[in-house]
PDB file of C-alpha atoms in Angstrom:
ATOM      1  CA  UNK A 233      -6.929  13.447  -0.957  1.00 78.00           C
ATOM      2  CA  UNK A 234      -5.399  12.864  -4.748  1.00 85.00           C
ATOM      3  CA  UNK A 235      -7.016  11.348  -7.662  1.00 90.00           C
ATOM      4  CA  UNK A 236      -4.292   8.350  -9.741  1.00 94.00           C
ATOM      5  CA  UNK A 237      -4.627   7.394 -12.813  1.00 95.00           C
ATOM      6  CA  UNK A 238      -2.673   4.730 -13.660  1.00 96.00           C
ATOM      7  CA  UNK A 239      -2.214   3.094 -17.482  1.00 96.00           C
ATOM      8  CA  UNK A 240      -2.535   0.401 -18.395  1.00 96.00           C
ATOM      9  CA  UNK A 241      -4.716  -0.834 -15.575  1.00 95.00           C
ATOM     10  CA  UNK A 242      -3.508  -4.352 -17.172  1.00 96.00           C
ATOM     11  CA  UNK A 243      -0.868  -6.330 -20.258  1.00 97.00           C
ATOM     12  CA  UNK A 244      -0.192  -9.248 -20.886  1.00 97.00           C
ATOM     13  CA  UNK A 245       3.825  -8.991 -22.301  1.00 95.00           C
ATOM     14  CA  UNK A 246       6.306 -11.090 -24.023  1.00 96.00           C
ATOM     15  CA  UNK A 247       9.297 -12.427 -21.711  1.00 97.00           C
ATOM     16  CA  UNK A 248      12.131  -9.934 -22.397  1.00 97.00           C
ATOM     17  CA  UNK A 249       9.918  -6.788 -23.719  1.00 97.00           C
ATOM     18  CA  UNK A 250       9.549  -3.550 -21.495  1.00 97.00           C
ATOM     19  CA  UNK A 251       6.631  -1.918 -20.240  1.00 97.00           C
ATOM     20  CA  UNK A 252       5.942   1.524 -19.347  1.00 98.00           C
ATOM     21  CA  UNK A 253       3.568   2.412 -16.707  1.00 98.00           C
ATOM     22  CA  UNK A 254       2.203   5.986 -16.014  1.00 98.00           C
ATOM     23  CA  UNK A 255       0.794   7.325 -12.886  1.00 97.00           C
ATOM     24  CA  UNK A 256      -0.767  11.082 -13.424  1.00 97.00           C
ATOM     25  CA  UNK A 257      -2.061  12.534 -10.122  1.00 95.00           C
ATOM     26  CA  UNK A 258      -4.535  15.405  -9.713  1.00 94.00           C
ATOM     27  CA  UNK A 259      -2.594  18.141  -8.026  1.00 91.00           C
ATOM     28  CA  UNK A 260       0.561  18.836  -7.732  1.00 91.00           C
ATOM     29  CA  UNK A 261       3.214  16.349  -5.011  1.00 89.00           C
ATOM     30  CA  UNK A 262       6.806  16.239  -3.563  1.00 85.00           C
ATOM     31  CA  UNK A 263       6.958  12.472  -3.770  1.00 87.00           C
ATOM     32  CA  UNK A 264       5.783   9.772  -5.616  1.00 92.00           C
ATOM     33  CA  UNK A 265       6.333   6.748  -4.924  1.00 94.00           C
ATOM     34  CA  UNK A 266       6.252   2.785  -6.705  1.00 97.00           C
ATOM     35  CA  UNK A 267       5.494  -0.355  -4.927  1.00 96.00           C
ATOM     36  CA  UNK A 268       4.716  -3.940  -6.027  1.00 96.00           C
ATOM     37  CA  UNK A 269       2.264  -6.132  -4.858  1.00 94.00           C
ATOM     38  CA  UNK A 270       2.727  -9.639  -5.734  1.00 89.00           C
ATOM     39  CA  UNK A 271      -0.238 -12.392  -5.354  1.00 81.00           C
ATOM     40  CA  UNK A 272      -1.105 -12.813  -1.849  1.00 77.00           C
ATOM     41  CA  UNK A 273       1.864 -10.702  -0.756  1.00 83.00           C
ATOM     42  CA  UNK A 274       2.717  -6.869   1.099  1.00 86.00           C
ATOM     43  CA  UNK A 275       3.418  -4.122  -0.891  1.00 92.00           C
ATOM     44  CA  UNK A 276       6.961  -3.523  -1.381  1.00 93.00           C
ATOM     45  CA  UNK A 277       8.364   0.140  -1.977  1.00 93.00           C
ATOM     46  CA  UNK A 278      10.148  -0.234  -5.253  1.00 95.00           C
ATOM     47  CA  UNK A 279      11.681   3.287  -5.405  1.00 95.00           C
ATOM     48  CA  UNK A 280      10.938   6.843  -4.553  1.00 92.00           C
ATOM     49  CA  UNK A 281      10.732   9.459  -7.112  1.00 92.00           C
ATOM     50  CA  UNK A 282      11.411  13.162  -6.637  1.00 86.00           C
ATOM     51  CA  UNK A 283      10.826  15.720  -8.998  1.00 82.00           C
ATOM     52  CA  UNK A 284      14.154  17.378 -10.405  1.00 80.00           C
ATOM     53  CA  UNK A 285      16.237  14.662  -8.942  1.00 82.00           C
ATOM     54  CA  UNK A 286      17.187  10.345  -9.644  1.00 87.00           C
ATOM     55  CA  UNK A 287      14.551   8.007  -8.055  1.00 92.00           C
ATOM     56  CA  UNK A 288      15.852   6.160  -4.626  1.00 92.00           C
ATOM     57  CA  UNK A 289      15.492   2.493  -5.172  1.00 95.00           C
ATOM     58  CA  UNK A 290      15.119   0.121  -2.213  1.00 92.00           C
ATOM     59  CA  UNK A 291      17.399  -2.863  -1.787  1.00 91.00           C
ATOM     60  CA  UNK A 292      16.564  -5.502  -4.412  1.00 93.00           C
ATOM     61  CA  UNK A 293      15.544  -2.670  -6.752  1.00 96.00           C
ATOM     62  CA  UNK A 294      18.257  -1.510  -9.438  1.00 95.00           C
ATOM     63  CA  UNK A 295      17.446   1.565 -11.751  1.00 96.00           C
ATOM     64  CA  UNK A 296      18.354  -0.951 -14.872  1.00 96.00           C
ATOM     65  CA  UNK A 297      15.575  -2.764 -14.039  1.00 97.00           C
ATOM     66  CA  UNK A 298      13.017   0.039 -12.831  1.00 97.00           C
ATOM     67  CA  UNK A 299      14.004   3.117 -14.847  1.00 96.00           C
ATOM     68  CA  UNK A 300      11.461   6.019 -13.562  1.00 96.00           C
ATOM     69  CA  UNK A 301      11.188   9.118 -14.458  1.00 93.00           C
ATOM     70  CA  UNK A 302       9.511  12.019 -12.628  1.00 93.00           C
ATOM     71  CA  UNK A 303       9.360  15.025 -15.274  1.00 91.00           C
ATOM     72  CA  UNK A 304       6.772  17.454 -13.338  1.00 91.00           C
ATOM     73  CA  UNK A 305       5.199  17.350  -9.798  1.00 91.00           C
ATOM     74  CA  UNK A 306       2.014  15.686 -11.269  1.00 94.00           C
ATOM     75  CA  UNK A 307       3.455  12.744 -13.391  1.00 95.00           C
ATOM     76  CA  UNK A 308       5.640   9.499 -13.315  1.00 95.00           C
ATOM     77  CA  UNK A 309       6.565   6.666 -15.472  1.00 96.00           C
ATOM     78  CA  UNK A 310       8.199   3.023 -13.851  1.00 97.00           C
ATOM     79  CA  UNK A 311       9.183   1.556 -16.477  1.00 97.00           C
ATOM     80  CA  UNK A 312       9.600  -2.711 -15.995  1.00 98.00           C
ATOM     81  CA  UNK A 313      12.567  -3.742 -18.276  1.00 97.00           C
ATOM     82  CA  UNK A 314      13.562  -6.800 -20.002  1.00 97.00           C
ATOM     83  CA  UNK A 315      10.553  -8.891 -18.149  1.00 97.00           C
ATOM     84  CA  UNK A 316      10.668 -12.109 -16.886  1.00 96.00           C
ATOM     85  CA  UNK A 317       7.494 -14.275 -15.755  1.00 95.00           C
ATOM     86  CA  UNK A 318       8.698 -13.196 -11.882  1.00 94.00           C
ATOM     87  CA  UNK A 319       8.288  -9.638 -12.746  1.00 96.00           C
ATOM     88  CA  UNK A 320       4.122 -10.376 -13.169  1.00 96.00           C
ATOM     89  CA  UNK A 321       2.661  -7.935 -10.137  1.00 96.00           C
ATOM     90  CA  UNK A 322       0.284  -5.303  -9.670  1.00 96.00           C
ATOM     91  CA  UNK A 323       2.533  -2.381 -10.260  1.00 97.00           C
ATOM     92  CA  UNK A 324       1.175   0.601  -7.728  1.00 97.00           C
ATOM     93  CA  UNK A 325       1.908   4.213  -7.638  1.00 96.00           C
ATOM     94  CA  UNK A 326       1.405   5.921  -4.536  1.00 95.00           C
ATOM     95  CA  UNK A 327       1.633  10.093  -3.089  1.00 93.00           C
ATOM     96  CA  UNK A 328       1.421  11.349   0.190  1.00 86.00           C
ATOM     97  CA  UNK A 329      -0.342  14.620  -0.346  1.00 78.00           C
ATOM     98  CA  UNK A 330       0.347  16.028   2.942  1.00 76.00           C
ATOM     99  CA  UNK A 331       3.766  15.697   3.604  1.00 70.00           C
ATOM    100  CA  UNK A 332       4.915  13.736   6.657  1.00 67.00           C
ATOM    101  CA  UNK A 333       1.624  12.767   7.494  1.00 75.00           C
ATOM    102  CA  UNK A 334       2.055   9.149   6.104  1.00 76.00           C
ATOM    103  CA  UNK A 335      -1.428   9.046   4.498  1.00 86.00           C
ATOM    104  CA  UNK A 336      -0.984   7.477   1.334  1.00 90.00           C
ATOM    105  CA  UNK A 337      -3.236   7.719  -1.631  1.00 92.00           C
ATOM    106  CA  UNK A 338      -2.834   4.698  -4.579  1.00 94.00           C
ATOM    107  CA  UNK A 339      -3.618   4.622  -7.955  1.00 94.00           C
ATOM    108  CA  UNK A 340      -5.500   1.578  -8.806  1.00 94.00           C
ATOM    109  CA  UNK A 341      -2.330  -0.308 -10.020  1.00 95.00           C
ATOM    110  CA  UNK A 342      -1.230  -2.077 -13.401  1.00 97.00           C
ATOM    111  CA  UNK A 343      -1.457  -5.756 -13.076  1.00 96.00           C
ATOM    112  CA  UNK A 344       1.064  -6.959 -15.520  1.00 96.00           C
ATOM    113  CA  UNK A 345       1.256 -10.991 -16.559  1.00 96.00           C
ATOM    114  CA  UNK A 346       4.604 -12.009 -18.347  1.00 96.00           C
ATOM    115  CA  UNK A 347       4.466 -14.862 -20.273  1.00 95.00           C
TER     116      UNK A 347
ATOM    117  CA  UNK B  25      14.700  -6.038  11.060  1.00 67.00           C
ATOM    118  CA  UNK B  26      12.022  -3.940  10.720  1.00 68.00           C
ATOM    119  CA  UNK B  27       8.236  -5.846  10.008  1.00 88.00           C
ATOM    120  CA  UNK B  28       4.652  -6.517  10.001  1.00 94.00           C
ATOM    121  CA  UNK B  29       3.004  -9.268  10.678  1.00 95.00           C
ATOM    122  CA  UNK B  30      -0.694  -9.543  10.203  1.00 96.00           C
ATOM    123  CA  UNK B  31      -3.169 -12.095  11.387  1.00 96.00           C
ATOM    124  CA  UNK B  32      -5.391 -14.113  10.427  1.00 96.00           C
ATOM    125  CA  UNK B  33      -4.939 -14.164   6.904  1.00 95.00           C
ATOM    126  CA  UNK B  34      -8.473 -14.616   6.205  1.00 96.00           C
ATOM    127  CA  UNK B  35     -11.587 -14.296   8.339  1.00 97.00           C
ATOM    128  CA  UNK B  36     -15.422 -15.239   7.558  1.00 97.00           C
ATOM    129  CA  UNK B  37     -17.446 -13.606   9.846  1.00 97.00           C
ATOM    130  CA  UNK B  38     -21.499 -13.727   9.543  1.00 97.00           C
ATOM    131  CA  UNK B  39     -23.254 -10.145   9.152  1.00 97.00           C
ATOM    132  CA  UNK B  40     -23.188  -8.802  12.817  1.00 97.00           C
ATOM    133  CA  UNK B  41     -20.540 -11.249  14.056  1.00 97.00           C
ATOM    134  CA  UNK B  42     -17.864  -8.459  15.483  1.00 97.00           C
ATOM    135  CA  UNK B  43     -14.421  -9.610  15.288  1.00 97.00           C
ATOM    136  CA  UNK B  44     -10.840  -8.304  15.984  1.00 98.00           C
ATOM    137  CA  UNK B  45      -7.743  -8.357  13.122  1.00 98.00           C
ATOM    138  CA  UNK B  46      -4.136  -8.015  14.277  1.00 98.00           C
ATOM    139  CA  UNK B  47      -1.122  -6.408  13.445  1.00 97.00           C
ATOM    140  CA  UNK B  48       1.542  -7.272  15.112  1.00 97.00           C
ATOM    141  CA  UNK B  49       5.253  -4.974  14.042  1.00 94.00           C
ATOM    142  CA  UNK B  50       8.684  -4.726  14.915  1.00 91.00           C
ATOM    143  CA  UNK B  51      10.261  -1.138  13.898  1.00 86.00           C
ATOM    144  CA  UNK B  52      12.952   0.411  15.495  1.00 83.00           C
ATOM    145  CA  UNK B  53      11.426   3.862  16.340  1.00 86.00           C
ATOM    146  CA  UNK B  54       7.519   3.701  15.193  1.00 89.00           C
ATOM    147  CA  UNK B  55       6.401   7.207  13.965  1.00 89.00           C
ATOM    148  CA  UNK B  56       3.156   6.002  12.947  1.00 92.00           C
ATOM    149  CA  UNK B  57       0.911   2.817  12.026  1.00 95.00           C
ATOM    150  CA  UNK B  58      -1.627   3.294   9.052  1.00 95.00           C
ATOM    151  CA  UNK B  59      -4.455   1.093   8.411  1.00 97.00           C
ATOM    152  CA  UNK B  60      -5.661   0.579   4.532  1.00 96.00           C
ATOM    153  CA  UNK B  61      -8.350  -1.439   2.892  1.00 96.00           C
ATOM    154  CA  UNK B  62      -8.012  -2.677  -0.154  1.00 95.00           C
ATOM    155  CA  UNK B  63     -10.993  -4.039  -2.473  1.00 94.00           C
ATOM    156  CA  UNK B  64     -10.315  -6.425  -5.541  1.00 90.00           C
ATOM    157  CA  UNK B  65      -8.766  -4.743  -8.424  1.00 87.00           C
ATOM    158  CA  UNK B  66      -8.322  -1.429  -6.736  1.00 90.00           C
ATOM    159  CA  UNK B  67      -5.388   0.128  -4.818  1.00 92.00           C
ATOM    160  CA  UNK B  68      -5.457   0.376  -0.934  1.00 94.00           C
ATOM    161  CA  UNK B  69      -7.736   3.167   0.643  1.00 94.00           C
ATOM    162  CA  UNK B  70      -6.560   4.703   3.795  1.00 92.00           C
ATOM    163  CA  UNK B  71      -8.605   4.209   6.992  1.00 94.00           C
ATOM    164  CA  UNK B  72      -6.432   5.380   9.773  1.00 91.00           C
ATOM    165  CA  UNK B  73      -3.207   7.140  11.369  1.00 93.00           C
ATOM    166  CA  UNK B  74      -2.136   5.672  15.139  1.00 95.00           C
ATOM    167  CA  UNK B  75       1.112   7.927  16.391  1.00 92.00           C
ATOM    168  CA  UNK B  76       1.273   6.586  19.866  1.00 92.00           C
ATOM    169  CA  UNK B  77       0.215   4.305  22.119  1.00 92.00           C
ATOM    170  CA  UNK B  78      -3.189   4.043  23.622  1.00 94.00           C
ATOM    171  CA  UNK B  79      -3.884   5.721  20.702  1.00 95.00           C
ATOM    172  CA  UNK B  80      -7.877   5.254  19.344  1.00 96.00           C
ATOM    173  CA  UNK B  81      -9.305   5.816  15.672  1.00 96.00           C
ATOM    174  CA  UNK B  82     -13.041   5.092  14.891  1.00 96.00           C
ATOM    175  CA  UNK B  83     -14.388   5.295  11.671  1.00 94.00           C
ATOM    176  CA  UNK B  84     -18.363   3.575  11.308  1.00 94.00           C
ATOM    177  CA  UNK B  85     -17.931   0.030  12.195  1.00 96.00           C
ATOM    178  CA  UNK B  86     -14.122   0.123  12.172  1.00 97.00           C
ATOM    179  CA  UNK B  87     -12.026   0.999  15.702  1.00 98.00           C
ATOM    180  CA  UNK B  88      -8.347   0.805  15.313  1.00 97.00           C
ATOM    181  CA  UNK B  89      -5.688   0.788  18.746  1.00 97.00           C
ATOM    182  CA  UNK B  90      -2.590   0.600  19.105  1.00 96.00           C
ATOM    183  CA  UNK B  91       0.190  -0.900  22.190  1.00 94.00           C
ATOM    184  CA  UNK B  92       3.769  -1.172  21.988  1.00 91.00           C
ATOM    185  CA  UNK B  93       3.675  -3.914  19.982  1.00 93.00           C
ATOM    186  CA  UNK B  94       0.491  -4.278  17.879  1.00 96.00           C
ATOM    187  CA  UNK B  95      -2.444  -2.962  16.832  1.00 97.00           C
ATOM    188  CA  UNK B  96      -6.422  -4.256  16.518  1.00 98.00           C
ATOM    189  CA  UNK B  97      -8.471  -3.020  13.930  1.00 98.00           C
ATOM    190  CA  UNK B  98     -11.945  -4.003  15.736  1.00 98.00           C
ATOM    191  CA  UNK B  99     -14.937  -4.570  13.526  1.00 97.00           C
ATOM    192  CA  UNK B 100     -18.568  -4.524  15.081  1.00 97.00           C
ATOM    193  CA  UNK B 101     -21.608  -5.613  13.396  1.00 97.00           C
ATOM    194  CA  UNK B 102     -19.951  -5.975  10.123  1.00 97.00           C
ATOM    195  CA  UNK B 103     -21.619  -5.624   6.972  1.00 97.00           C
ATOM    196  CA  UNK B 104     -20.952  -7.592   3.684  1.00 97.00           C
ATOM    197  CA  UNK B 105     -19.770  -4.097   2.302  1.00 97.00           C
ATOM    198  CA  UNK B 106     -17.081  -4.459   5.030  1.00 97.00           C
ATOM    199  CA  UNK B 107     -15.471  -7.138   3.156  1.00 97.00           C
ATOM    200  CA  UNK B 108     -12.266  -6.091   2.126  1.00 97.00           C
ATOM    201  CA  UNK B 109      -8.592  -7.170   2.276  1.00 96.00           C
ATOM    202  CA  UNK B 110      -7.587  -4.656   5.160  1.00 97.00           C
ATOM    203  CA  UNK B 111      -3.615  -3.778   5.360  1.00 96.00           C
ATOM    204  CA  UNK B 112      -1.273  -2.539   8.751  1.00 96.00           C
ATOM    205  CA  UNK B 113       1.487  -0.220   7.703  1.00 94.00           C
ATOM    206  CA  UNK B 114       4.363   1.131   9.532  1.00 93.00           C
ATOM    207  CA  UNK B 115       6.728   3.786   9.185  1.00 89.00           C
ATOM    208  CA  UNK B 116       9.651   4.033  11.066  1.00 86.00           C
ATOM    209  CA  UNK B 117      11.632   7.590  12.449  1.00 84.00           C
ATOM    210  CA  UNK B 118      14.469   6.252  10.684  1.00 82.00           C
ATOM    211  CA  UNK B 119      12.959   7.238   7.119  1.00 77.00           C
ATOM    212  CA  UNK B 120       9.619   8.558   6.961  1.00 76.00           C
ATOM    213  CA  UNK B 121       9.531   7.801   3.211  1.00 75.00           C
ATOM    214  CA  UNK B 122       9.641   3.683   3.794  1.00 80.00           C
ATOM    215  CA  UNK B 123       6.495   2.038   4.968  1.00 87.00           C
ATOM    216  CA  UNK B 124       6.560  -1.850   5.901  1.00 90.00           C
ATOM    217  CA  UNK B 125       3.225  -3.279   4.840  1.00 92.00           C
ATOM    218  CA  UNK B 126       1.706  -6.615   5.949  1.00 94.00           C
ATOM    219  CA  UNK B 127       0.155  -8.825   4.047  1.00 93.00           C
ATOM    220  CA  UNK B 128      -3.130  -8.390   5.200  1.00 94.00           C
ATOM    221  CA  UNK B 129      -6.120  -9.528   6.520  1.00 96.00           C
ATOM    222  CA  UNK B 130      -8.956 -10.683   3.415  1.00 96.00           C
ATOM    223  CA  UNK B 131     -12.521 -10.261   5.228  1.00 97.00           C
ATOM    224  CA  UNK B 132     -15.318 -11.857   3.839  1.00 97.00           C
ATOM    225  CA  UNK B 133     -18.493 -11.096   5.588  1.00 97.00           C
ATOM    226  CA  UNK B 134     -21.536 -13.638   4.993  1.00 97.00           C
ATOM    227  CA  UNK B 135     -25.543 -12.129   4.781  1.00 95.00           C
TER     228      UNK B 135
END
């Protein structure tokens, strides 16, 4: 298992600010990964972050938008850039501590309004 | 396209009133379908792995199976700390690093 902190757990931001959101896990992991959850809605994988190497985005996703950064095997940062009202989610980081297993552990998400 | 599809979106079931929830997918090449739950406020928590099908997972009140085509995460004698939002995930051979999530199931169980 993994232990996520995530910060802030909540904002409320100004339309066209940016927010950074950190996700520090408990041991050390391969991949980290970034999903949103909108209201009512599935999780969808925002981008994958390696350590050492640029974050994958999914389609949708543009690093512009969703600069991370992956310094060390036990930190990110997604940052949300130039927000608009649709960008208000839960913001979740994710690992999978035992690789290829697909068991993922979550950090308890940043639920970000934009006003 | 690959997808989940996850019914019914809510359920109200009384305390000891068992009950099924579906997840229904379409992945070309499933390598594995995770269950989560998911409380208010929190991030999911995972419940179980199904590779194959046929495939059975118990864990206290929850039994998860898996066909071809869908899976049942079967919930006897629930409890009101059973309710939950519960989640079907699926990853597909083609890239073990995506997972298609539903949108869930919210569970409210009644004393």
């Amino acid at each position: 298992s993994a232990v996520i902190s995530q910060k802030p757990s909540r904002d409320i931001c100004q339309r066209g600010t940016s927010l950074t959101i950190q996700c520090q896990v408990d041991s050390q992991v391969t991949m980290m990964f970034w999903y949103r959850q909108q209201p009512g809605q599935s999780l969808t994988l925002i981008a994958t972050a390696n350590q050492g190497s640029e974050a994958t985005y999914e389609s949708g996703f543009v690093i512009d938008k969703f600069p991370i950064s992956r310094p060390n095997l036990t930190f990110s940062t997604l940052t949300v850039s130039n927000m608009s009202p649709e960008d208000s989610s839960i913001y979740l980081c994710s690992v999978e501590t035992r690789l290829n297993t697909g068991e993922l552990f979550f950090g308890e998400g940043s639920r970000l309004t934009v006003l | 396209e690959d997808q989940v599809t996850q019914s019914p979106e809510a359920l109200r079931l009384q305390e000891g009133e068992s009950s099924s929830l579906n997840c229904s997918y379409t992945v070309s090449g499933l390598r594995g379908l995770f269950w989560y739950r998911q409380d208010p406020g929190k991030g999911p928590e995972f419940l179980f792995t199904l590779y194959s099908a046929g495939e059975e997972k118990e864990k206290e009140r929850l039994k998860a199976t898996l066909t071809k085509k869908e899976s049942f995460l079967h919930i006897t004698a629930p409890k009101p700390e059973d309710s939950a939002t519960y989640l079907c995930a699926v990853q597909s051979n083609d890239n073990f690093n995506k997972f298609y999530f539903g949108s869930g199931t919210k569970l409210n169980v009644k004393p």
